[in-house]
CSV table of C-alpha atoms in Angstrom, one decimal:
chain,number,residue,atom,x,y,z
A,1,MET,CA,0.0,0.0,0.0
A,2,GLU,CA,1.2,3.5,-0.8
A,3,ASP,CA,1.3,5.4,2.5
A,4,ASP,CA,-0.5,8.8,2.0
A,5,ARG,CA,0.3,10.0,5.5
A,6,GLY,CA,2.6,13.0,5.7
A,7,ASP,CA,6.0,12.6,7.2
A,8,GLY,CA,5.9,12.9,11.0
A,9,GLU,CA,2.2,13.5,11.1
A,10,LYS,CA,0.2,11.8,13.8
A,11,LEU,CA,-2.9,10.0,13.2
A,12,THR,CA,-6.1,11.8,14.2
A,13,LEU,CA,-9.0,9.9,15.5
A,14,VAL,CA,-12.3,11.7,14.9
A,15,ALA,CA,-14.9,10.4,17.3
A,16,ARG,CA,-18.0,11.5,19.2
A,17,LYS,CA,-17.5,13.5,22.4
A,18,PRO,CA,-16.5,12.2,25.8
A,19,SER,CA,-19.1,11.6,28.5
A,20,PHE,CA,-19.9,9.2,31.4
A,21,GLY,CA,-16.2,9.2,32.3
A,22,LEU,CA,-15.2,7.7,29.0
A,23,PRO,CA,-12.8,9.3,26.5
A,24,THR,CA,-15.5,8.9,23.9
A,25,ALA,CA,-19.0,7.8,24.8
A,26,CYS,CA,-19.8,6.4,21.4
A,27,PRO,CA,-20.0,2.5,21.5
A,28,THR,CA,-18.6,2.4,17.9
A,29,CYS,CA,-15.8,4.9,18.5
A,30,LEU,CA,-14.5,3.5,21.9
A,31,PRO,CA,-13.1,0.2,20.5
A,32,VAL,CA,-11.1,2.2,17.9
A,33,TYR,CA,-9.7,4.4,20.6
A,34,ILE,CA,-8.8,1.4,22.7
A,35,TYR,CA,-7.2,-0.4,19.7
A,36,LEU,CA,-4.9,2.5,19.0
A,37,ARG,CA,-3.9,2.5,22.7
A,38,PHE,CA,-3.2,-1.2,22.6
A,39,ALA,CA,-1.1,-0.7,19.5
A,40,GLN,CA,0.8,2.2,21.3
A,41,ILE,CA,0.4,4.5,18.3
A,42,PRO,CA,0.4,8.2,19.2
A,43,PHE,CA,-2.7,10.0,18.0
A,44,ASN,CA,-4.7,13.1,18.4
A,45,LEU,CA,-8.3,13.0,19.3
A,46,GLU,CA,-11.0,15.2,17.7
A,47,PHE,CA,-14.7,15.3,18.4
A,48,ASN,CA,-17.2,15.8,15.7
A,49,LEU,CA,-20.5,17.4,17.0
A,50,ILE,CA,-22.0,18.2,13.6
A,51,TYR,CA,-23.1,14.8,12.2
A,52,PRO,CA,-24.6,12.7,15.0
A,53,ASP,CA,-26.1,10.1,12.7
A,54,SER,CA,-23.1,9.8,10.3
A,55,ASP,CA,-22.0,6.2,9.7
A,56,GLN,CA,-18.5,7.5,8.7
A,57,ILE,CA,-17.7,8.3,12.4
A,58,PRO,CA,-15.3,7.2,13.8
A,59,PHE,CA,-12.7,7.8,11.2
A,60,ILE,CA,-8.9,8.2,11.2
A,61,GLU,CA,-7.0,10.8,9.1
A,62,SER,CA,-3.4,11.7,8.6
A,63,GLY,CA,-2.3,13.8,5.7
A,64,ASP,CA,-4.2,12.5,2.6
A,65,TYR,CA,-4.9,9.2,4.4
A,66,VAL,CA,-8.5,8.6,5.7
A,67,ALA,CA,-10.1,5.4,7.0
A,68,TYR,CA,-13.8,5.6,7.6
A,69,ASN,CA,-16.0,3.4,9.8
A,70,ASN,CA,-18.3,2.5,6.9
A,71,GLU,CA,-15.6,1.4,4.5
A,72,LYS,CA,-13.8,-2.0,4.2
A,73,GLY,CA,-15.1,-3.5,7.4
A,74,GLY,CA,-14.5,-0.5,9.6
A,75,VAL,CA,-11.6,1.6,10.9
A,76,ILE,CA,-9.8,-1.3,12.7
A,77,GLN,CA,-9.9,-3.4,9.6
A,78,ASN,CA,-8.6,-0.5,7.6
A,79,LEU,CA,-5.7,-0.1,10.0
A,80,LYS,CA,-4.8,-3.7,9.6
A,81,GLU,CA,-5.1,-3.9,5.8
A,82,ASP,CA,-3.2,-0.7,5.3
A,83,GLY,CA,-0.2,-1.9,7.4
A,84,ILE,CA,-0.6,0.8,10.1
A,85,ALA,CA,-1.5,-1.4,13.1
A,86,ASP,CA,-2.3,-5.2,13.1
A,87,LEU,CA,-2.7,-6.8,16.5
A,88,ASP,CA,-4.3,-9.9,15.1
A,89,SER,CA,-1.5,-11.5,13.0
A,90,GLU,CA,-0.9,-14.2,15.6
A,91,VAL,CA,-4.6,-15.2,16.3
A,92,ARG,CA,-6.7,-14.6,13.1
A,93,GLY,CA,-6.4,-18.3,12.2
A,94,ILE,CA,-7.7,-19.5,15.6
A,95,PRO,CA,-11.3,-20.6,15.2
A,96,GLU,CA,-12.2,-19.8,18.8
A,97,TRP,CA,-10.8,-16.3,18.4
A,98,VAL,CA,-12.9,-15.8,15.3
A,99,SER,CA,-16.1,-17.0,17.0
A,100,MET,CA,-15.5,-15.0,20.1
A,101,ARG,CA,-15.0,-11.8,18.2
A,102,ALA,CA,-18.1,-12.6,16.0
A,103,MET,CA,-20.2,-12.8,19.2
A,104,VAL,CA,-19.0,-9.5,20.5
A,105,GLU,CA,-19.6,-7.7,17.2
A,106,SER,CA,-23.0,-9.2,16.6
A,107,TRP,CA,-24.8,-10.5,19.7
A,108,LEU,CA,-23.4,-8.0,22.2
A,109,ALA,CA,-23.4,-5.1,19.7
A,110,ASP,CA,-27.1,-5.8,19.0
A,111,ALA,CA,-27.8,-5.9,22.8
A,112,VAL,CA,-26.2,-2.5,23.3
A,113,MET,CA,-28.1,-1.1,20.3
A,114,TYR,CA,-31.3,-2.4,21.7
A,115,GLU,CA,-30.8,-0.9,25.1
A,116,LEU,CA,-29.5,2.4,23.9
A,117,TRP,CA,-32.4,3.1,21.5
A,118,VAL,CA,-35.3,0.8,22.4
A,119,GLY,CA,-35.0,-0.7,25.9
A,120,SER,CA,-34.4,2.5,27.8
A,121,ASP,CA,-35.7,6.0,28.2
A,122,GLY,CA,-33.3,7.3,25.6
A,123,LYS,CA,-31.4,9.6,27.9
A,124,SER,CA,-28.0,8.0,27.3
A,125,ALA,CA,-28.5,8.1,23.5
A,126,SER,CA,-29.6,11.7,23.5
A,127,LYS,CA,-26.6,12.7,25.7
A,128,ILE,CA,-24.1,11.0,23.4
A,129,TYR,CA,-25.5,12.0,20.0
A,130,TYR,CA,-27.9,14.9,20.1
A,131,SER,CA,-27.3,17.1,23.2
A,132,ASP,CA,-25.4,19.7,21.1
A,133,LEU,CA,-28.1,20.1,18.5
A,134,PRO,CA,-31.3,22.3,18.8
A,135,TRP,CA,-34.0,20.4,20.7
A,136,PRO,CA,-36.4,19.9,17.8
A,137,ILE,CA,-33.7,18.6,15.5
A,138,GLY,CA,-32.3,16.3,18.1
A,139,LYS,CA,-35.8,14.9,18.9
A,140,VAL,CA,-36.6,14.2,15.3
A,141,LEU,CA,-33.2,12.5,14.7
A,142,TYR,CA,-33.7,10.4,17.8
A,143,TYR,CA,-37.1,9.1,16.7
A,144,LYS,CA,-35.7,8.4,13.2
A,145,GLN,CA,-32.8,6.4,14.7
A,146,VAL,CA,-35.2,4.4,17.0
A,147,ARG,CA,-37.2,3.4,13.9
A,148,ILE,CA,-34.0,2.4,12.0
A,149,VAL,CA,-32.8,0.3,15.0
A,150,LYS,CA,-36.1,-1.5,15.3
A,151,GLN,CA,-35.9,-2.3,11.6
A,152,LEU,CA,-32.3,-3.5,11.9
A,153,LEU,CA,-33.2,-5.8,14.9
A,154,GLY,CA,-36.4,-7.0,13.3
A,155,ILE,CA,-38.6,-5.6,16.0
A,156,ARG,CA,-42.3,-5.1,15.2
A,157,SER,CA,-45.3,-4.4,17.4
A,158,ASP,CA,-46.3,-8.1,17.2
A,159,ASN,CA,-43.0,-9.6,18.1
A,160,ALA,CA,-41.3,-7.0,20.4
A,161,GLU,CA,-41.3,-9.3,23.5
A,162,ARG,CA,-40.0,-12.3,21.6
A,163,ARG,CA,-37.2,-10.3,20.0
A,164,GLU,CA,-36.2,-8.8,23.4
A,165,GLU,CA,-36.0,-12.3,24.8
A,166,VAL,CA,-33.8,-13.4,22.0
A,167,ILE,CA,-31.5,-10.4,22.2
A,168,TYR,CA,-30.9,-10.9,26.0
A,169,SER,CA,-30.6,-14.7,25.8
A,170,ARG,CA,-27.8,-14.3,23.1
A,171,ALA,CA,-26.1,-11.7,25.3
A,172,THR,CA,-26.2,-14.1,28.2
A,173,LEU,CA,-24.7,-16.9,26.2
A,174,ALA,CA,-22.0,-14.6,24.9
A,175,TYR,CA,-21.1,-13.4,28.4
A,176,GLY,CA,-20.9,-17.0,29.6
A,177,ALA,CA,-18.7,-18.1,26.8
A,178,LEU,CA,-16.4,-15.1,27.1
A,179,SER,CA,-16.2,-15.5,30.9
A,180,TYR,CA,-15.3,-19.2,30.5
A,181,ARG,CA,-12.7,-18.6,27.9
A,182,LEU,CA,-11.0,-15.7,29.8
A,183,GLY,CA,-10.9,-17.5,33.2
A,184,GLU,CA,-8.4,-15.7,35.3
A,185,GLN,CA,-6.2,-14.5,32.4
A,186,SER,CA,-5.6,-10.8,31.8
A,187,LEU,CA,-6.2,-11.1,28.0
A,188,PHE,CA,-8.2,-13.6,25.8
A,189,PHE,CA,-5.5,-15.0,23.6
A,190,GLU,CA,-1.7,-15.3,23.4
A,191,ASN,CA,-1.2,-13.0,26.5
A,192,ARG,CA,-1.3,-10.0,24.1
A,193,PRO,CA,-4.1,-7.6,23.2
A,194,THR,CA,-6.0,-8.2,20.0
A,195,SER,CA,-8.9,-6.5,18.3
A,196,LEU,CA,-11.2,-8.9,20.3
A,197,ASP,CA,-9.9,-7.3,23.5
A,198,ALA,CA,-10.5,-3.8,22.0
A,199,PHE,CA,-14.1,-4.6,21.0
A,200,PHE,CA,-15.0,-6.3,24.2
A,201,LEU,CA,-13.3,-3.8,26.5
A,202,GLY,CA,-15.1,-1.1,24.7
A,203,HIS,CA,-18.4,-3.0,25.2
A,204,VAL,CA,-17.8,-3.6,28.9
A,205,LEU,CA,-16.8,0.0,29.6
A,206,PHE,CA,-19.7,1.4,27.7
A,207,THR,CA,-22.2,-1.0,29.3
A,208,VAL,CA,-21.0,-0.3,32.8
A,209,TYR,CA,-20.5,3.4,32.5
A,210,ALA,CA,-22.9,4.7,29.9
A,211,LEU,CA,-26.0,2.5,30.4
A,212,PRO,CA,-28.3,3.3,33.3
A,213,GLU,CA,-28.3,1.2,36.5
A,214,SER,CA,-31.6,-0.2,35.5
A,215,SER,CA,-30.1,-1.7,32.4
A,216,VAL,CA,-30.8,-5.5,32.0
A,217,LEU,CA,-27.7,-5.9,30.0
A,218,ARG,CA,-25.6,-4.2,32.6
A,219,SER,CA,-26.9,-6.5,35.3
A,220,LYS,CA,-26.2,-9.6,33.2
A,221,LEU,CA,-22.6,-8.4,32.7
A,222,LEU,CA,-22.0,-7.6,36.4
A,223,ASP,CA,-22.8,-11.3,37.2
A,224,HIS,CA,-19.4,-12.2,35.7
A,225,THR,CA,-16.8,-10.9,38.1
A,226,ASN,CA,-13.8,-12.0,36.0
A,227,LEU,CA,-15.1,-9.9,33.0
A,228,ILE,CA,-15.4,-6.8,35.2
A,229,ASN,CA,-12.0,-7.3,36.7
A,230,TYR,CA,-10.5,-7.8,33.2
A,231,ALA,CA,-12.0,-4.5,32.1
A,232,GLU,CA,-10.9,-2.6,35.1
A,233,ASN,CA,-7.3,-3.9,34.9
A,234,LEU,CA,-7.0,-3.0,31.2
A,235,LYS,CA,-8.6,0.3,31.8
A,236,MET,CA,-6.0,1.2,34.4
A,237,ARG,CA,-3.2,-0.2,32.3
A,238,TYR,CA,-3.9,1.3,28.9
A,239,LEU,CA,-6.4,4.2,29.5
A,240,ASP,CA,-5.8,5.6,32.9
A,241,ALA,CA,-2.0,5.3,33.2
A,242,SER,CA,-0.3,6.6,30.1
A,243,PRO,CA,2.6,8.9,29.7
A,244,SER,CA,1.2,10.4,26.5
A,245,SER,CA,-2.3,11.3,27.8
A,246,SER,CA,-4.4,12.0,30.8
A,247,SER,CA,-6.5,9.5,32.6
A,248,ILE,CA,-10.1,9.1,31.7
A,249,PRO,CA,-12.2,11.9,33.3
A,250,GLN,CA,-14.0,10.7,36.5
A,251,GLY,CA,-17.2,12.5,35.7
A,252,ASP,CA,-19.2,13.9,32.9
A,253,PRO,CA,-17.0,16.6,31.4
A,254,SER,CA,-20.0,18.7,30.3
A,255,SER,CA,-21.3,18.8,33.9
A,256,SER,CA,-18.4,20.4,35.7
A,257,SER,CA,-16.5,23.5,34.7
A,258,SER,CA,-13.7,22.7,37.1
A,259,SER,CA,-13.1,19.2,35.6
A,260,SER,CA,-13.2,20.8,32.1
A,261,ARG,CA,-10.5,23.3,33.2
A,262,GLN,CA,-8.3,20.5,34.6
A,263,LYS,CA,-8.4,18.4,31.4
A,264,PRO,CA,-5.1,18.5,29.5
A,265,SER,CA,-5.1,19.6,25.9
A,266,TYR,CA,-5.1,15.9,24.8
A,267,TRP,CA,-8.8,15.8,25.6
A,268,SER,CA,-9.5,19.0,23.6
A,269,SER,CA,-11.6,18.7,20.5
A,270,LYS,CA,-8.8,20.6,18.6
A,271,PRO,CA,-5.8,18.6,17.6
A,272,LYS,CA,-2.4,19.9,18.7
A,273,SER,CA,-0.2,18.9,15.8
A,274,LYS,CA,-1.9,20.3,12.7
A,275,PRO,CA,-0.6,23.5,11.2
A,276,LYS,CA,-2.8,26.5,11.9
A,277,LYS,CA,-3.5,27.2,8.2
A,278,GLU,CA,-4.7,23.6,7.6
A,279,LYS,CA,-6.9,23.7,10.7
A,280,THR,CA,-8.4,27.0,9.6
A,281,GLU,CA,-9.4,25.6,6.3
A,282,GLU,CA,-10.9,22.6,8.0
A,283,GLU,CA,-12.9,24.8,10.3
A,284,LYS,CA,-14.3,26.7,7.3
A,285,LYS,CA,-15.3,23.5,5.6
A,286,PHE,CA,-16.9,22.2,8.8
A,287,ARG,CA,-18.8,25.5,9.1
A,288,ARG,CA,-20.2,25.3,5.6
A,289,ARG,CA,-21.2,21.7,6.1
A,290,ALA,CA,-22.7,22.5,9.5
A,291,LYS,CA,-24.9,25.2,7.9
A,292,TYR,CA,-26.1,22.8,5.3
A,293,PHE,CA,-26.7,20.1,7.9
A,294,LEU,CA,-28.8,22.4,10.1
A,295,ALA,CA,-30.7,23.7,7.2
A,296,THR,CA,-31.7,20.2,5.9
A,297,GLN,CA,-32.6,19.1,9.4
A,298,LEU,CA,-34.7,22.2,9.9
A,299,VAL,CA,-36.7,21.2,6.8
A,300,ALA,CA,-37.0,17.7,8.3
A,301,VAL,CA,-38.4,19.2,11.5
A,302,LEU,CA,-40.9,21.3,9.6
A,303,VAL,CA,-42.1,18.3,7.6
A,304,PHE,CA,-42.3,16.3,10.8
A,305,LEU,CA,-44.3,18.9,12.6
A,306,SER,CA,-46.7,19.4,9.7
A,307,ILE,CA,-47.4,15.6,9.6
A,308,PHE,CA,-47.5,14.9,13.3
A,309,GLY,CA,-48.5,18.4,14.7
A,310,GLY,CA,-50.4,18.3,17.9
A,311,HIS,CA,-49.4,14.8,18.9
A,312,GLU,CA,-47.5,14.0,22.1
A,313,ASP,CA,-44.1,12.4,21.9
A,314,SER,CA,-45.4,9.0,23.0
A,315,GLU,CA,-48.0,9.2,20.2
A,316,VAL,CA,-45.3,10.0,17.7
A,317,GLU,CA,-43.3,7.0,18.7
A,318,LEU,CA,-46.3,4.7,18.5
A,319,GLU,CA,-47.2,5.9,15.0
A,320,ASP,CA,-43.6,5.4,13.8
A,321,ASP,CA,-43.8,1.8,15.0
A,322,ASN,CA,-47.1,1.1,13.3
A,323,VAL,CA,-46.3,2.8,10.0
A,324,GLY,CA,-42.8,1.7,9.3
A,325,LEU,CA,-42.4,-1.8,10.7
A,326,HIS,CA,-45.4,-3.9,9.6
A,327,SER,CA,-43.9,-4.3,6.2
A,328,ASP,CA,-40.8,-6.2,7.6
């Protein structure tokens, strides 16, 4: 592969913002962040607040090089194929490793998606994705995503309870298998971190820190003490104690001005290493795209209100269920 990265340029990970004491509160972004820390690759961290529903986020850029989440199997797969960071060279041929990672990326990812958008009051999802947008736009985008998630998970009004039971039973099986495989080890395979550890550690941290205490998935995970100890040990080793960055904030950075002041520049949404001219041009491009985004979403709000005007939020959600899902 021809390396398009500029000489001496750090990678920049563009992710969704931190919250719940996590460096990024996005369940898709967090494993990429962890993977880079496992690989010990220096990188800058930027936060994109403009496109909460973009499937390109997270993405990595450096010079002319860009690796998007929605291309070639995701950012981590891009990093491996492009020769930047491959932690799986020793294990990718092990069938048990393949099956374990498949469970994490399918069954456990589905369970998090369900709890975030369907099985909870939506407060965590709104905080992660929409809290920086005007309220009407955030509300419309939230209901749109709820409808999309129900379609992805095959949830209809006539099978909602059965689908929930399947989702949680699969998560229970996955936790049991992972707990058995891990035992008292510090890592799953070969005593070295792999992408399986990155995906599962991201899952555990998100489930424990970002989901509410009433979460069914969270309670099932907490039943496995060795999985919790595994996550806490790796968190301290790779995320909290690092010479190149600060520890994970111990509270919501948006809720305390003092904690925000104490955060080092590593946690800033502005990268340190890019030249000022390049950053200025990028800001201009982001502003133009932001104006277009807000304008299109405003149109969406007006259409939404014209169709559903006068209805309560609960009625809107019910109508979305009945209209969009019976055709599945």
